[in-house]
Amino acid sequence: MINLGLDVGERRIGVAISDPDELIATPLTVIEAGNTPEAIANILRLAKEYGARELVVGLPLSLSGEAGSQAEAVISFVEGLKERTELPISMWDERLSTVAAERLLSAAELEGGRRSKRTRDTSKRSRQDASERKGRRDAMAAAFILQGFLDRRRNEKHATRTID
């Protein structure tokens, strides 16, 4: 079954997709989050295009496990999503998913030799590069969210099996 993972932010929504066997989550794309109805329509279009059977949305809890203003905004977004689809929607604790994605991207850039010295260059190209990097980070964070969900689901299936 194919699942879509979502990292809902104020500006962007990172989207990831699972393989049909629910083993691996892969970053897919980024959707602009500014217009909620349009963002929801884009998510549902992707779900239909890829044959997704479930949506997994990251819930940004604080490190203490409490729901702050961003978590409330995500819950509100999910409520709007539920009004537009019959697909099951699961929420998954996304604590530190963006941090993990940022670290992975930084490590990959260092490995690939693409990381340049940080400057205060405000050229259009630098702003575009920064925006593209944030988009990759958001899609990667969605993959971390979805992967955690898939791993947990797989572990629960294995834990409930009985030996004859």
PDB file of C-alpha atoms in Angstrom:
ATOM      1  CA  MET A   1       0.000   0.000   0.000  1.00  0.00           C
ATOM      2  CA  ILE A   2       1.376   3.394  -0.938  1.00  0.00           C
ATOM      3  CA  ASN A   3       1.307   6.158   1.681  1.00  0.00           C
ATOM      4  CA  LEU A   4       2.058   9.861   1.484  1.00  0.00           C
ATOM      5  CA  GLY A   5       3.862  11.564   4.350  1.00  0.00           C
ATOM      6  CA  LEU A   6       3.373  15.281   4.971  1.00  0.00           C
ATOM      7  CA  ASP A   7       5.510  17.788   6.853  1.00  0.00           C
ATOM      8  CA  VAL A   8       3.127  20.741   7.148  1.00  0.00           C
ATOM      9  CA  GLY A   9       4.797  24.094   7.721  1.00  0.00           C
ATOM     10  CA  GLU A  10       3.704  27.706   7.513  1.00  0.00           C
ATOM     11  CA  ARG A  11       5.227  28.259   4.061  1.00  0.00           C
ATOM     12  CA  ARG A  12       5.750  24.795   2.598  1.00  0.00           C
ATOM     13  CA  ILE A  13       4.460  21.242   2.889  1.00  0.00           C
ATOM     14  CA  GLY A  14       7.087  18.578   2.353  1.00  0.00           C
ATOM     15  CA  VAL A  15       5.703  15.435   0.727  1.00  0.00           C
ATOM     16  CA  ALA A  16       7.180  11.940   0.804  1.00  0.00           C
ATOM     17  CA  ILE A  17       5.967   8.647  -0.636  1.00  0.00           C
ATOM     18  CA  SER A  18       6.332   5.041   0.448  1.00  0.00           C
ATOM     19  CA  ASP A  19       6.987   2.072  -1.771  1.00  0.00           C
ATOM     20  CA  PRO A  20       4.041  -0.354  -2.191  1.00  0.00           C
ATOM     21  CA  ASP A  21       5.550  -2.759   0.377  1.00  0.00           C
ATOM     22  CA  GLU A  22       5.709   0.057   2.977  1.00  0.00           C
ATOM     23  CA  LEU A  23       9.433  -0.452   3.558  1.00  0.00           C
ATOM     24  CA  ILE A  24      10.997   2.796   2.376  1.00  0.00           C
ATOM     25  CA  ALA A  25       9.902   6.429   2.450  1.00  0.00           C
ATOM     26  CA  THR A  26      11.344   8.733  -0.205  1.00  0.00           C
ATOM     27  CA  PRO A  27      11.126  12.528  -0.502  1.00  0.00           C
ATOM     28  CA  LEU A  28       8.726  13.396  -3.328  1.00  0.00           C
ATOM     29  CA  THR A  29       8.058  17.126  -3.647  1.00  0.00           C
ATOM     30  CA  VAL A  30       7.160  20.352  -1.876  1.00  0.00           C
ATOM     31  CA  ILE A  31       3.830  22.159  -2.014  1.00  0.00           C
ATOM     32  CA  GLU A  32       3.345  25.825  -1.176  1.00  0.00           C
ATOM     33  CA  ALA A  33       1.226  26.047   1.980  1.00  0.00           C
ATOM     34  CA  GLY A  34       0.013  29.653   1.737  1.00  0.00           C
ATOM     35  CA  ASN A  35      -3.408  28.872   0.288  1.00  0.00           C
ATOM     36  CA  THR A  36      -4.851  26.002   2.358  1.00  0.00           C
ATOM     37  CA  PRO A  37      -7.622  24.912  -0.057  1.00  0.00           C
ATOM     38  CA  GLU A  38      -5.124  24.895  -2.943  1.00  0.00           C
ATOM     39  CA  ALA A  39      -2.545  23.005  -0.859  1.00  0.00           C
ATOM     40  CA  ILE A  40      -5.149  20.396   0.095  1.00  0.00           C
ATOM     41  CA  ALA A  41      -6.193  20.044  -3.558  1.00  0.00           C
ATOM     42  CA  ASN A  42      -2.539  19.518  -4.538  1.00  0.00           C
ATOM     43  CA  ILE A  43      -2.057  16.870  -1.837  1.00  0.00           C
ATOM     44  CA  LEU A  44      -5.179  15.013  -2.939  1.00  0.00           C
ATOM     45  CA  ARG A  45      -4.068  15.259  -6.588  1.00  0.00           C
ATOM     46  CA  LEU A  46      -0.739  13.643  -5.630  1.00  0.00           C
ATOM     47  CA  ALA A  47      -2.535  10.973  -3.598  1.00  0.00           C
ATOM     48  CA  LYS A  48      -4.692  10.099  -6.599  1.00  0.00           C
ATOM     49  CA  GLU A  49      -1.789  10.264  -9.068  1.00  0.00           C
ATOM     50  CA  TYR A  50       0.346   7.878  -7.022  1.00  0.00           C
ATOM     51  CA  GLY A  51      -2.493   5.672  -5.742  1.00  0.00           C
ATOM     52  CA  ALA A  52      -1.899   6.527  -2.084  1.00  0.00           C
ATOM     53  CA  ARG A  53      -4.161   4.706   0.354  1.00  0.00           C
ATOM     54  CA  GLU A  54      -3.229   6.635   3.509  1.00  0.00           C
ATOM     55  CA  LEU A  55      -1.861  10.026   4.524  1.00  0.00           C
ATOM     56  CA  VAL A  56       0.575  10.442   7.416  1.00  0.00           C
ATOM     57  CA  VAL A  57       0.909  13.963   8.772  1.00  0.00           C
ATOM     58  CA  GLY A  58       3.692  15.044  11.106  1.00  0.00           C
ATOM     59  CA  LEU A  59       2.508  16.567  14.377  1.00  0.00           C
ATOM     60  CA  PRO A  60       5.076  19.072  15.659  1.00  0.00           C
ATOM     61  CA  LEU A  61       4.991  18.470  19.396  1.00  0.00           C
ATOM     62  CA  SER A  62       7.429  20.222  21.705  1.00  0.00           C
ATOM     63  CA  LEU A  63      10.265  18.208  23.211  1.00  0.00           C
ATOM     64  CA  SER A  64       8.136  17.831  26.350  1.00  0.00           C
ATOM     65  CA  GLY A  65       5.343  16.326  24.235  1.00  0.00           C
ATOM     66  CA  GLU A  66       3.000  19.294  24.416  1.00  0.00           C
ATOM     67  CA  ALA A  67       1.075  20.701  21.462  1.00  0.00           C
ATOM     68  CA  GLY A  68       1.972  24.332  20.815  1.00  0.00           C
ATOM     69  CA  SER A  69       0.669  26.823  18.273  1.00  0.00           C
ATOM     70  CA  GLN A  70       2.281  25.065  15.290  1.00  0.00           C
ATOM     71  CA  ALA A  71       0.761  21.724  16.359  1.00  0.00           C
ATOM     72  CA  GLU A  72      -2.641  23.402  16.618  1.00  0.00           C
ATOM     73  CA  ALA A  73      -2.195  24.820  13.098  1.00  0.00           C
ATOM     74  CA  VAL A  74      -1.360  21.335  11.775  1.00  0.00           C
ATOM     75  CA  ILE A  75      -4.387  19.828  13.530  1.00  0.00           C
ATOM     76  CA  SER A  76      -6.565  22.508  11.920  1.00  0.00           C
ATOM     77  CA  PHE A  77      -5.006  21.704   8.528  1.00  0.00           C
ATOM     78  CA  VAL A  78      -5.720  17.983   9.042  1.00  0.00           C
ATOM     79  CA  GLU A  79      -9.344  18.765   9.905  1.00  0.00           C
ATOM     80  CA  GLY A  80      -9.640  20.615   6.588  1.00  0.00           C
ATOM     81  CA  LEU A  81      -8.009  17.686   4.820  1.00  0.00           C
ATOM     82  CA  LYS A  82     -10.454  15.225   6.422  1.00  0.00           C
ATOM     83  CA  GLU A  83     -13.362  17.268   5.060  1.00  0.00           C
ATOM     84  CA  ARG A  84     -12.069  16.738   1.511  1.00  0.00           C
ATOM     85  CA  THR A  85     -11.078  13.060   1.504  1.00  0.00           C
ATOM     86  CA  GLU A  86     -12.082   9.661   2.765  1.00  0.00           C
ATOM     87  CA  LEU A  87      -8.481   8.469   2.870  1.00  0.00           C
ATOM     88  CA  PRO A  88      -7.350   7.488   6.348  1.00  0.00           C
ATOM     89  CA  ILE A  89      -5.156  10.166   7.926  1.00  0.00           C
ATOM     90  CA  SER A  90      -2.724   9.336  10.714  1.00  0.00           C
ATOM     91  CA  MET A  91      -0.774  11.868  12.731  1.00  0.00           C
ATOM     92  CA  TRP A  92       2.803  11.055  13.694  1.00  0.00           C
ATOM     93  CA  ASP A  93       5.036  12.745  16.251  1.00  0.00           C
ATOM     94  CA  GLU A  94       7.548  14.608  14.126  1.00  0.00           C
ATOM     95  CA  ARG A  95       9.851  15.855  16.858  1.00  0.00           C
ATOM     96  CA  LEU A  96      13.304  16.525  15.443  1.00  0.00           C
ATOM     97  CA  SER A  97      12.422  15.334  11.913  1.00  0.00           C
ATOM     98  CA  THR A  98      13.453  18.685  10.417  1.00  0.00           C
ATOM     99  CA  VAL A  99      16.656  18.673  12.474  1.00  0.00           C
ATOM    100  CA  ALA A 100      17.462  15.159  11.222  1.00  0.00           C
ATOM    101  CA  ALA A 101      16.714  16.187   7.635  1.00  0.00           C
ATOM    102  CA  GLU A 102      18.926  19.269   7.958  1.00  0.00           C
ATOM    103  CA  ARG A 103      21.794  17.175   9.304  1.00  0.00           C
ATOM    104  CA  LEU A 104      21.431  14.634   6.512  1.00  0.00           C
ATOM    105  CA  LEU A 105      21.390  17.338   3.836  1.00  0.00           C
ATOM    106  CA  SER A 106      24.430  19.037   5.373  1.00  0.00           C
ATOM    107  CA  ALA A 107      26.316  15.741   5.476  1.00  0.00           C
ATOM    108  CA  ALA A 108      25.373  14.988   1.874  1.00  0.00           C
ATOM    109  CA  GLU A 109      26.531  18.421   0.763  1.00  0.00           C
ATOM    110  CA  LEU A 110      29.852  17.980   2.524  1.00  0.00           C
ATOM    111  CA  GLU A 111      30.287  14.545   0.944  1.00  0.00           C
ATOM    112  CA  GLY A 112      29.417  15.888  -2.480  1.00  0.00           C
ATOM    113  CA  GLY A 113      31.632  18.934  -2.127  1.00  0.00           C
ATOM    114  CA  ARG A 114      28.725  21.260  -2.903  1.00  0.00           C
ATOM    115  CA  ARG A 115      28.781  23.184   0.327  1.00  0.00           C
ATOM    116  CA  SER A 116      30.255  26.608  -0.094  1.00  0.00           C
ATOM    117  CA  LYS A 117      31.403  29.138   2.459  1.00  0.00           C
ATOM    118  CA  ARG A 118      28.512  30.932   4.068  1.00  0.00           C
ATOM    119  CA  THR A 119      28.417  34.528   2.944  1.00  0.00           C
ATOM    120  CA  ARG A 120      26.001  37.386   3.226  1.00  0.00           C
ATOM    121  CA  ASP A 121      25.423  37.330  -0.521  1.00  0.00           C
ATOM    122  CA  THR A 122      21.839  38.481  -1.071  1.00  0.00           C
ATOM    123  CA  SER A 123      21.790  37.910  -4.803  1.00  0.00           C
ATOM    124  CA  LYS A 124      18.728  36.390  -6.417  1.00  0.00           C
ATOM    125  CA  ARG A 125      20.631  33.151  -7.073  1.00  0.00           C
ATOM    126  CA  SER A 126      21.594  32.775  -3.397  1.00  0.00           C
ATOM    127  CA  ARG A 127      18.011  33.322  -2.269  1.00  0.00           C
ATOM    128  CA  GLN A 128      16.805  30.816  -4.869  1.00  0.00           C
ATOM    129  CA  ASP A 129      19.409  28.264  -3.733  1.00  0.00           C
ATOM    130  CA  ALA A 130      18.359  28.755  -0.096  1.00  0.00           C
ATOM    131  CA  SER A 131      14.696  28.328  -0.986  1.00  0.00           C
ATOM    132  CA  GLU A 132      15.408  25.153  -2.983  1.00  0.00           C
ATOM    133  CA  ARG A 133      17.451  23.780  -0.086  1.00  0.00           C
ATOM    134  CA  LYS A 134      14.607  24.459   2.352  1.00  0.00           C
ATOM    135  CA  GLY A 135      12.263  22.650  -0.019  1.00  0.00           C
ATOM    136  CA  ARG A 136      14.586  19.623  -0.126  1.00  0.00           C
ATOM    137  CA  ARG A 137      14.794  19.756   3.663  1.00  0.00           C
ATOM    138  CA  ASP A 138      11.000  19.825   4.015  1.00  0.00           C
ATOM    139  CA  ALA A 139      10.522  16.883   1.646  1.00  0.00           C
ATOM    140  CA  MET A 140      13.272  15.004   3.514  1.00  0.00           C
ATOM    141  CA  ALA A 141      11.548  15.776   6.840  1.00  0.00           C
ATOM    142  CA  ALA A 142       8.330  14.322   5.384  1.00  0.00           C
ATOM    143  CA  ALA A 143      10.308  11.181   4.501  1.00  0.00           C
ATOM    144  CA  PHE A 144      11.606  10.942   8.098  1.00  0.00           C
ATOM    145  CA  ILE A 145       8.040  11.278   9.390  1.00  0.00           C
ATOM    146  CA  LEU A 146       6.702   8.645   7.017  1.00  0.00           C
ATOM    147  CA  GLN A 147       9.638   6.281   7.634  1.00  0.00           C
ATOM    148  CA  GLY A 148       9.073   6.421  11.403  1.00  0.00           C
ATOM    149  CA  PHE A 149       5.402   5.632  10.875  1.00  0.00           C
ATOM    150  CA  LEU A 150       6.179   2.724   8.525  1.00  0.00           C
ATOM    151  CA  ASP A 151       8.811   1.288  10.872  1.00  0.00           C
ATOM    152  CA  ARG A 152       6.423   1.435  13.816  1.00  0.00           C
ATOM    153  CA  ARG A 153       3.634  -0.204  11.819  1.00  0.00           C
ATOM    154  CA  ARG A 154       5.968  -2.981  10.657  1.00  0.00           C
ATOM    155  CA  ASN A 155       7.268  -3.556  14.205  1.00  0.00           C
ATOM    156  CA  GLU A 156       3.711  -3.754  15.561  1.00  0.00           C
ATOM    157  CA  LYS A 157       2.815  -6.346  12.924  1.00  0.00           C
ATOM    158  CA  HIS A 158       5.835  -8.449  13.887  1.00  0.00           C
ATOM    159  CA  ALA A 159       5.095  -8.087  17.608  1.00  0.00           C
ATOM    160  CA  THR A 160       1.539  -9.373  17.200  1.00  0.00           C
ATOM    161  CA  ARG A 161       2.426 -12.501  15.242  1.00  0.00           C
ATOM    162  CA  THR A 162       2.082 -15.744  17.087  1.00  0.00           C
ATOM    163  CA  ILE A 163       4.281 -18.777  16.714  1.00  0.00           C
ATOM    164  CA  ASP A 164       2.411 -22.006  15.997  1.00  0.00           C
TER     165      ASP A 164
END
